[in-house]
């Protein structure tokens, strides 16, 4: 094993589209640096946004945001939202937008899963704002559900890898969690 420096090796990550109301209008940006802070109720999720981005001020002002899950078929639109800034471009015009319980967290009908969050806290890092949101509601299209559960094989999340700077596709399931390890028990 060779040291390669403090390289973040947690990729691939799902690519998301984060929605916010900025200057009174919906805006979306691509965000792969999403964190799951707990597994409980309420559920807290984090997003790390560079301070230069247009979206940050809107999240601070309205204290809401959304995390929308584009499938592979939205790769082009998602990438566009990661290239263009809302300072100059109306990216929301690409999508059919809807709102749920929070009237300033825009969500996307073309994304089969959408989550709306209320801002809980902001961590002020030197280059990034880390927005921590409390998950308020999740919206799912029937087409990605199996037995009332989100089915990733139907959702086909768009995976992002920083090392290759490529989008990747989800492969097949290879085993059951909390189960595969049982074969080593008692050895
Ligand atoms: C695949 C992908 C993932 C990205 N992930 C992040 C991220 O996690 N955090 C971030 O601050 N910017 C990320 N970006 C860059 C922003 O989406 C991009 O700078 C965007 O133009 C900012 O939009 P805004 O100025 O309208 O807020 C990503 C871009 C791409 C293409």
GROMACS .gro file of N, CA, C and O in nm, residues 29 48-57 85 87 128:
model
   56
   29UNK      N    1  -2.881   2.348  -0.879
   29UNK     CA    2  -2.740   2.322  -0.910
   29UNK      C    3  -2.710   2.175  -0.883
   29UNK      O    4  -2.776   2.112  -0.799
   48UNK      N    5  -2.265   2.023   0.074
   48UNK     CA    6  -2.150   2.114   0.081
   48UNK      C    7  -2.148   2.200  -0.044
   48UNK      O    8  -2.124   2.149  -0.154
   49UNK      N    9  -2.174   2.329  -0.028
   49UNK     CA   10  -2.179   2.419  -0.143
   49UNK      C   11  -2.066   2.521  -0.137
   49UNK      O   12  -2.051   2.592  -0.036
   50UNK      N   13  -1.989   2.530  -0.245
   50UNK     CA   14  -1.887   2.634  -0.256
   50UNK      C   15  -1.951   2.771  -0.234
   50UNK      O   16  -2.061   2.796  -0.283
   51UNK      N   17  -1.879   2.856  -0.162
   51UNK     CA   18  -1.936   2.986  -0.126
   51UNK      C   19  -1.964   3.076  -0.247
   51UNK      O   20  -2.041   3.170  -0.238
   52UNK      N   21  -1.898   3.044  -0.360
   52UNK     CA   22  -1.915   3.129  -0.478
   52UNK      C   23  -2.051   3.108  -0.545
   52UNK      O   24  -2.091   3.189  -0.629
   53UNK      N   25  -2.120   3.002  -0.509
   53UNK     CA   26  -2.240   2.968  -0.585
   53UNK      C   27  -2.356   3.063  -0.557
   53UNK      O   28  -2.370   3.117  -0.447
   54UNK      N   29  -2.441   3.074  -0.657
   54UNK     CA   30  -2.557   3.163  -0.652
   54UNK      C   31  -2.662   3.113  -0.551
   54UNK      O   32  -2.733   3.193  -0.489
   55UNK      N   33  -2.669   2.981  -0.535
   55UNK     CA   34  -2.778   2.921  -0.456
   55UNK      C   35  -2.769   2.951  -0.307
   55UNK      O   36  -2.871   2.955  -0.237
   56UNK      N   37  -2.646   2.968  -0.256
   56UNK     CA   38  -2.626   2.975  -0.110
   56UNK      C   39  -2.711   3.083  -0.042
   56UNK      O   40  -2.772   3.058   0.063
   57UNK      N   41  -2.715   3.201  -0.103
   57UNK     CA   42  -2.786   3.312  -0.039
   57UNK      C   43  -2.935   3.281  -0.027
   57UNK      O   44  -3.000   3.316   0.073
   85UNK      N   45  -2.441   2.890  -1.405
   85UNK     CA   46  -2.483   2.950  -1.279
   85UNK      C   47  -2.614   3.025  -1.296
   85UNK      O   48  -2.639   3.087  -1.400
   87UNK      N   49  -2.680   3.285  -1.171
   87UNK     CA   50  -2.655   3.431  -1.181
   87UNK      C   51  -2.687   3.479  -1.322
   87UNK      O   52  -2.725   3.593  -1.344
  128UNK      N   53  -1.646   2.659   0.173
  128UNK     CA   54  -1.779   2.602   0.152
  128UNK      C   55  -1.874   2.633   0.267
  128UNK      O   56  -1.832   2.645   0.383
   0.00000   0.00000   0.00000
